[in-house]
Amino acid sequence: PSRYGWRAAYGGIGLLGCISFVLLLLRLPAGLKGTPVDLKTWSAVARSRTVLLLLAITMLQMSGQFAVFTFMGPLLKKLTGASPDAIGMVFAIYGVCGFLGVAIATRIVDTWGPYRTSLLFTCLVLAGITGWALSAGTLAIMAGAVAIWGLGFASTNSMQQVRLVAAAPP
């Protein structure tokens, strides 16, 4: 993990991005275009209290968890004495669990509905961050809390997008 340096990490991310791009080119139908949106529609969106509330919730959720996420590496080092490899592994756990959370959310949103699914994954973020704080100093428990947090982090944003689509004016 960390022994390869940041350049290798960015190279790997870039490679995955290129592979994703090629797969999208191959799988998306030709001539796919979105519906044009006029000024009247944008005005209706800007006047929708529900849309504005959902945007505010999304902003607070994302900024709140990234305020903690920013300091995850330094805090792991300071509180647990974690090695760079251990810190890299915790970040990997966060990312893998984020992917799994989105996969789970997409499976249950049709039956649970956007609100309940969003609430579940927001509670996972809250539980993970709370577990992170309460287990400060114990690497294994902090990593477990990060796994729970990771399950919720990307899913909350995805579910907010589903809720925004449902709340958008016609």
Coordinates of N, CA and C in Angstrom, one line a residue:
P1 N 0.8 -1.2 0.0 CA 0.0 0.0 0.0 C 0.8 1.3 0.0
S2 N 1.2 1.8 1.2 CA 1.9 3.1 1.2 C 3.3 3.0 0.7
R3 N 3.9 1.9 0.7 CA 5.3 1.8 0.2 C 5.5 2.1 -1.3
Y4 N 4.4 2.0 -2.0 CA 4.4 2.3 -3.4 C 4.3 3.8 -3.7
G5 N 3.9 4.6 -2.7 CA 3.8 6.0 -2.9 C 2.5 6.5 -3.5
W6 N 2.3 7.8 -3.5 CA 1.1 8.4 -4.0 C 1.0 8.3 -5.5
R7 N 2.1 8.3 -6.2 CA 2.1 8.2 -7.7 C 1.5 6.9 -8.1
A8 N 1.8 5.8 -7.5 CA 1.3 4.5 -7.8 C -0.2 4.5 -7.6
A9 N -0.7 5.1 -6.4 CA -2.1 5.1 -6.1 C -2.9 5.9 -7.2
Y10 N -2.3 7.1 -7.5 CA -3.0 7.9 -8.6 C -3.0 7.2 -9.9
G11 N -1.9 6.5 -10.2 CA -1.8 5.8 -11.5 C -2.8 4.7 -11.5
G12 N -3.0 3.9 -10.4 CA -4.0 2.9 -10.3 C -5.4 3.5 -10.5
I13 N -5.7 4.6 -9.8 CA -7.0 5.2 -10.0 C -7.2 5.7 -11.4
G14 N -6.2 6.2 -12.0 CA -6.3 6.7 -13.4 C -6.6 5.5 -14.3
L15 N -5.9 4.4 -14.1 CA -6.1 3.2 -14.9 C -7.5 2.7 -14.8
L16 N -8.0 2.6 -13.5 CA -9.4 2.2 -13.3 C -10.4 3.2 -14.0
G17 N -10.1 4.5 -14.0 CA -10.9 5.5 -14.7 C -10.9 5.2 -16.2
C18 N -9.8 4.9 -16.8 CA -9.7 4.6 -18.2 C -10.5 3.4 -18.6
I19 N -10.4 2.3 -17.7 CA -11.1 1.1 -18.0 C -12.6 1.4 -17.9
S20 N -13.0 2.2 -16.9 CA -14.5 2.5 -16.7 C -15.0 3.3 -18.0
F21 N -14.1 4.2 -18.4 CA -14.5 5.0 -19.6 C -14.7 4.1 -20.8
V22 N -13.8 3.2 -21.1 CA -14.0 2.2 -22.2 C -15.2 1.4 -22.0
L23 N -15.5 0.9 -20.8 CA -16.7 0.1 -20.6 C -17.9 0.9 -20.8
L24 N -17.9 2.1 -20.4 CA -19.1 3.0 -20.7 C -19.3 3.2 -22.2
L25 N -18.2 3.4 -22.9 CA -18.3 3.6 -24.4 C -18.9 2.4 -25.0
L26 N -18.5 1.2 -24.5 CA -19.0 0.0 -25.1 C -20.4 -0.4 -24.7
R27 N -20.9 0.0 -23.5 CA -22.2 -0.4 -23.0 C -23.3 0.6 -23.2
L28 N -23.0 1.9 -23.2 CA -24.1 2.9 -23.4 C -24.6 2.9 -24.8
P29 N -25.9 3.1 -25.0 CA -26.5 3.1 -26.3 C -26.0 4.4 -27.1
A30 N -25.8 4.2 -28.4 CA -25.4 5.4 -29.2 C -26.5 6.4 -29.2
G31 N -26.1 7.7 -29.3 CA -27.0 8.8 -29.4 C -27.8 9.1 -28.1
L32 N -27.3 8.7 -27.0 CA -27.9 8.9 -25.7 C -27.8 10.4 -25.4
K33 N -28.9 11.1 -25.2 CA -28.9 12.5 -24.9 C -29.8 12.8 -23.7
G34 N -29.5 13.7 -22.9 CA -30.4 14.2 -21.8 C -31.4 15.1 -22.3
T35 N -32.4 15.3 -21.5 CA -33.5 16.3 -21.9 C -33.0 17.7 -21.6
P36 N -33.1 18.6 -22.5 CA -32.7 20.0 -22.3 C -33.6 20.6 -21.2
V37 N -33.0 21.4 -20.3 CA -33.7 22.1 -19.2 C -33.7 23.6 -19.5
D38 N -35.0 24.1 -19.4 CA -35.1 25.6 -19.7 C -35.0 26.3 -18.4
L39 N -35.0 27.7 -18.5 CA -34.9 28.5 -17.3 C -36.1 28.4 -16.4
K40 N -37.3 28.2 -17.0 CA -38.5 28.0 -16.2 C -38.4 26.8 -15.2
T41 N -37.8 25.7 -15.8 CA -37.6 24.5 -14.9 C -36.6 24.7 -13.8
W42 N -35.5 25.4 -14.2 CA -34.5 25.7 -13.2 C -35.1 26.6 -12.1
S43 N -35.9 27.5 -12.5 CA -36.6 28.4 -11.5 C -37.5 27.6 -10.6
A44 N -38.2 26.7 -11.1 CA -39.1 25.8 -10.3 C -38.3 25.0 -9.3
V45 N -37.2 24.5 -9.8 CA -36.3 23.7 -8.9 C -35.8 24.6 -7.7
A46 N -35.4 25.8 -8.1 CA -34.9 26.8 -7.0 C -35.9 27.2 -6.0
R47 N -37.2 27.1 -6.4 CA -38.3 27.5 -5.5 C -38.8 26.3 -4.7
S48 N -38.4 25.1 -5.0 CA -38.9 23.9 -4.3 C -38.2 23.8 -2.9
R49 N -39.0 23.9 -1.9 CA -38.4 23.8 -0.5 C -37.9 22.4 -0.3
T50 N -38.5 21.4 -0.8 CA -38.1 20.0 -0.6 C -36.7 19.8 -1.3
V51 N -36.5 20.3 -2.5 CA -35.3 20.2 -3.2 C -34.2 20.9 -2.4
L52 N -34.5 22.1 -2.0 CA -33.5 22.9 -1.3 C -33.1 22.3 0.1
L53 N -34.1 21.7 0.7 CA -33.8 21.0 2.0 C -32.9 19.8 1.7
L54 N -33.3 19.0 0.7 CA -32.4 17.8 0.4 C -31.0 18.2 0.0
L55 N -30.9 19.3 -0.7 CA -29.5 19.8 -1.1 C -28.8 20.2 0.2
A56 N -29.5 20.9 1.1 CA -28.8 21.3 2.4 C -28.4 20.0 3.2
I57 N -29.3 19.0 3.3 CA -29.0 17.8 4.0 C -27.7 17.1 3.4
T58 N -27.7 17.1 2.1 CA -26.6 16.4 1.4 C -25.3 17.2 1.7
M59 N -25.3 18.5 1.6 CA -24.1 19.3 1.9 C -23.6 19.1 3.3
L60 N -24.6 19.1 4.3 CA -24.2 18.9 5.7 C -23.6 17.5 5.9
Q61 N -24.3 16.5 5.3 CA -23.8 15.1 5.5 C -22.3 15.0 4.9
M62 N -22.2 15.4 3.7 CA -20.9 15.3 3.0 C -19.8 16.1 3.7
S63 N -20.1 17.3 4.0 CA -19.1 18.2 4.6 C -18.7 17.7 6.1
G64 N -19.7 17.2 6.8 CA -19.5 16.7 8.1 C -18.6 15.5 8.1
Q65 N -18.9 14.5 7.3 CA -18.0 13.3 7.3 C -16.7 13.6 6.7
F66 N -16.6 14.5 5.7 CA -15.2 14.7 5.2 C -14.4 15.6 6.1
A67 N -15.0 16.3 7.0 CA -14.2 17.0 8.0 C -13.5 16.0 8.9
V68 N -14.1 14.9 9.2 CA -13.4 13.8 10.0 C -12.5 13.0 9.1
F69 N -13.0 12.7 7.9 CA -12.2 11.9 6.9 C -10.8 12.5 6.6
T70 N -10.8 13.8 6.5 CA -9.6 14.5 6.2 C -8.4 14.2 7.2
F71 N -8.8 14.0 8.4 CA -7.8 13.8 9.5 C -7.7 12.3 9.9
M72 N -8.3 11.4 9.1 CA -8.3 10.0 9.5 C -6.9 9.4 9.6
G73 N -6.0 9.7 8.6 CA -4.7 9.2 8.6 C -3.9 9.7 9.8
P74 N -3.8 11.0 9.9 CA -3.0 11.6 11.0 C -3.5 11.1 12.4
L75 N -4.9 11.0 12.5 CA -5.4 10.6 13.8 C -5.1 9.1 14.1
L76 N -5.2 8.3 13.1 CA -4.8 6.8 13.3 C -3.3 6.7 13.7
K77 N -2.5 7.5 13.1 CA -1.0 7.5 13.5 C -0.9 8.0 14.9
K78 N -1.5 9.1 15.3 CA -1.3 9.7 16.6 C -2.0 8.8 17.7
L79 N -3.2 8.4 17.5 CA -4.0 7.7 18.5 C -3.6 6.2 18.7
T80 N -3.1 5.6 17.6 CA -2.9 4.1 17.7 C -1.4 3.8 17.3
G81 N -0.7 4.7 16.8 CA 0.7 4.4 16.4 C 0.7 3.6 15.1
A82 N -0.4 3.6 14.3 CA -0.5 2.8 13.1 C 0.6 3.1 12.1
S83 N 1.1 2.1 11.5 CA 2.1 2.2 10.4 C 1.4 2.8 9.1
P84 N 2.2 3.3 8.2 CA 1.6 3.7 6.9 C 0.8 2.7 6.2
D85 N 1.3 1.4 6.3 CA 0.6 0.3 5.6 C -0.8 0.1 6.3
A86 N -0.8 0.1 7.6 CA -2.1 -0.1 8.4 C -3.0 1.1 8.1
I87 N -2.5 2.3 8.0 CA -3.4 3.4 7.6 C -3.9 3.2 6.2
G88 N -3.1 2.8 5.3 CA -3.5 2.6 3.9 C -4.6 1.5 3.9
M89 N -4.5 0.5 4.7 CA -5.5 -0.6 4.8 C -6.8 -0.1 5.3
V90 N -6.8 0.8 6.3 CA -8.0 1.4 6.8 C -8.7 2.2 5.7
F91 N -7.9 3.0 4.9 CA -8.5 3.7 3.8 C -9.1 2.7 2.8
A92 N -8.4 1.6 2.5 CA -8.9 0.6 1.6 C -10.2 0.0 2.1
I93 N -10.3 -0.3 3.4 CA -11.5 -0.8 4.0 C -12.7 0.2 3.8
Y94 N -12.4 1.5 4.0 CA -13.4 2.5 3.8 C -13.9 2.5 2.4
G95 N -13.0 2.4 1.4 CA -13.4 2.5 0.0 C -14.2 1.2 -0.4
V96 N -13.7 0.0 0.0 CA -14.4 -1.2 -0.4 C -15.8 -1.3 0.3
C97 N -15.8 -0.9 1.5 CA -17.2 -0.9 2.2 C -18.1 0.2 1.6
G98 N -17.5 1.3 1.1 CA -18.4 2.3 0.4 C -19.0 1.7 -0.9
F99 N -18.2 0.9 -1.6 CA -18.7 0.2 -2.8 C -19.7 -0.8 -2.5
L100 N -19.5 -1.6 -1.4 CA -20.5 -2.6 -1.0 C -21.8 -1.9 -0.5
G101 N -21.6 -0.8 0.2 CA -22.8 0.0 0.6 C -23.7 0.4 -0.5
V102 N -23.1 0.9 -1.6 CA -23.8 1.4 -2.8 C -24.5 0.2 -3.4
A103 N -23.8 -0.9 -3.5 CA -24.4 -2.2 -4.1 C -25.6 -2.6 -3.3
I104 N -25.5 -2.6 -2.0 CA -26.6 -3.0 -1.1 C -27.8 -2.0 -1.3
A105 N -27.4 -0.7 -1.3 CA -28.5 0.3 -1.4 C -29.3 0.2 -2.7
T106 N -28.6 -0.1 -3.8 CA -29.3 -0.2 -5.0 C -30.2 -1.4 -5.1
R107 N -29.9 -2.4 -4.2 CA -30.7 -3.6 -4.2 C -32.0 -3.4 -3.3
I108 N -31.9 -2.5 -2.3 CA -33.0 -2.4 -1.4 C -33.9 -1.2 -1.6
V109 N -33.4 -0.2 -2.4 CA -34.1 1.1 -2.5 C -35.5 0.9 -3.1
D110 N -35.6 0.0 -4.0 CA -36.9 -0.2 -4.7 C -38.0 -0.8 -3.7
T111 N -37.6 -1.6 -2.7 CA -38.5 -2.2 -1.8 C -38.7 -1.3 -0.5
W112 N -37.6 -0.7 -0.1 CA -37.6 0.1 1.1 C -38.0 1.5 0.9
G113 N -37.8 2.0 -0.4 CA -38.1 3.4 -0.7 C -36.8 4.3 -0.4
P114 N -36.8 5.4 -1.1 CA -35.6 6.3 -0.9 C -35.4 6.8 0.5
Y115 N -36.5 7.2 1.1 CA -36.3 7.8 2.5 C -35.8 6.8 3.5
R116 N -36.4 5.6 3.6 CA -35.9 4.6 4.5 C -34.5 4.1 4.2
T117 N -34.2 4.0 3.0 CA -32.9 3.5 2.6 C -31.9 4.6 2.9
S118 N -32.2 5.9 2.7 CA -31.3 7.0 3.0 C -31.1 7.0 4.5
L119 N -32.2 6.8 5.3 CA -32.1 6.9 6.7 C -31.2 5.8 7.3
L120 N -31.3 4.6 6.7 CA -30.5 3.4 7.1 C -29.0 3.8 6.9
F121 N -28.7 4.3 5.8 CA -27.2 4.5 5.5 C -26.7 5.8 6.2
T122 N -27.6 6.7 6.5 CA -27.2 7.9 7.3 C -26.9 7.4 8.7
C123 N -27.7 6.5 9.2 CA -27.5 5.9 10.5 C -26.2 5.1 10.6
L124 N -25.8 4.4 9.5 CA -24.5 3.7 9.4 C -23.4 4.7 9.5
V125 N -23.5 5.8 8.8 CA -22.4 6.9 8.9 C -22.3 7.3 10.3
L126 N -23.4 7.6 10.9 CA -23.4 8.1 12.3 C -22.9 7.1 13.3
A127 N -23.3 5.8 13.1 CA -22.7 4.7 14.0 C -21.2 4.6 13.7
G128 N -20.8 4.6 12.5 CA -19.4 4.5 12.2 C -18.5 5.6 12.8
I129 N -19.0 6.8 12.6 CA -18.2 8.0 13.1 C -18.2 8.0 14.7
T130 N -19.4 7.6 15.3 CA -19.4 7.5 16.7 C -18.5 6.4 17.2
G131 N -18.6 5.2 16.6 CA -17.7 4.1 16.9 C -16.2 4.5 16.8
W132 N -15.9 5.3 15.8 CA -14.5 5.8 15.5 C -14.1 6.6 16.7
A133 N -15.0 7.5 17.2 CA -14.6 8.4 18.3 C -14.5 7.7 19.6
L134 N -15.4 6.8 19.8 CA -15.4 6.0 21.1 C -14.3 5.0 21.2
S135 N -13.8 4.5 20.1 CA -12.8 3.5 20.1 C -11.4 4.1 19.9
A136 N -11.3 5.4 20.0 CA -10.0 6.1 19.8 C -8.9 5.4 20.6
G137 N -7.8 5.0 19.9 CA -6.7 4.4 20.5 C -6.5 2.9 20.2
T138 N -7.6 2.3 19.7 CA -7.6 0.8 19.4 C -7.8 0.6 17.9
L139 N -6.7 0.3 17.2 CA -6.7 0.3 15.8 C -7.7 -0.7 15.2
A140 N -7.8 -1.9 15.7 CA -8.8 -2.9 15.2 C -10.2 -2.4 15.3
I141 N -10.6 -1.8 16.4 CA -12.0 -1.3 16.6 C -12.2 -0.1 15.8
M142 N -11.2 0.8 15.7 CA -11.3 2.0 14.8 C -11.5 1.6 13.4
A143 N -10.8 0.5 12.9 CA -10.9 0.0 11.6 C -12.3 -0.6 11.4
G144 N -12.8 -1.3 12.4 CA -14.2 -1.8 12.3 C -15.2 -0.7 12.2
A145 N -15.0 0.4 12.9 CA -15.9 1.5 12.8 C -15.8 2.2 11.5
V146 N -14.6 2.2 10.9 CA -14.5 2.8 9.6 C -15.2 1.9 8.5
A147 N -15.2 0.6 8.7 CA -16.0 -0.3 7.8 C -17.5 0.1 7.9
I148 N -18.0 0.3 9.0 CA -19.4 0.7 9.2 C -19.7 2.0 8.5
W149 N -18.8 3.0 8.8 CA -18.9 4.3 8.2 C -18.8 4.2 6.7
G150 N -17.9 3.4 6.2 CA -17.8 3.2 4.8 C -19.0 2.7 4.1
L151 N -19.7 1.7 4.8 CA -20.9 1.2 4.2 C -22.0 2.3 4.0
G152 N -21.9 3.3 4.8 CA -22.9 4.4 4.7 C -22.5 5.6 3.8
F153 N -21.2 5.8 3.7 CA -20.8 7.1 3.2 C -21.2 7.4 1.7
A154 N -21.0 6.5 0.8 CA -21.3 6.7 -0.6 C -22.8 6.5 -0.8
S155 N -23.4 5.6 0.0 CA -24.8 5.3 -0.2 C -25.7 6.5 0.2
T156 N -25.3 7.2 1.3 CA -26.1 8.4 1.7 C -26.2 9.4 0.5
N157 N -25.1 9.6 -0.2 CA -25.1 10.6 -1.3 C -26.0 10.0 -2.4
S158 N -25.8 8.8 -2.7 CA -26.6 8.2 -3.8 C -28.1 8.2 -3.5
M159 N -28.5 7.9 -2.3 CA -29.9 7.9 -1.9 C -30.4 9.4 -1.9
Q160 N -29.6 10.3 -1.5 CA -30.0 11.7 -1.6 C -30.3 12.1 -3.1
Q161 N -29.5 11.6 -4.0 CA -29.8 11.8 -5.4 C -31.1 11.2 -5.9
V162 N -31.4 10.0 -5.4 CA -32.7 9.4 -5.7 C -33.8 10.2 -5.1
R163 N -33.7 10.7 -3.9 CA -34.7 11.6 -3.3 C -34.9 12.9 -4.0
L164 N -33.8 13.4 -4.5 CA -33.8 14.7 -5.3 C -34.6 14.4 -6.6
V165 N -34.3 13.3 -7.3 CA -35.1 13.0 -8.5 C -36.6 12.9 -8.2
A166 N -36.9 12.3 -7.2 CA -38.3 12.1 -6.8 C -39.0 13.4 -6.4
A167 N -38.2 14.3 -5.8 CA -38.7 15.6 -5.4 C -38.7 16.7 -6.4
A168 N -38.0 16.5 -7.5 CA -37.9 17.5 -8.6 C -39.3 17.8 -9.2
P169 N -39.5 19.1 -9.4 CA -40.8 19.5 -10.0 C -40.9 18.9 -11.4
P170 N -42.1 18.7 -11.9 CA -42.4 18.1 -13.2 C -41.8 18.9 -14.4

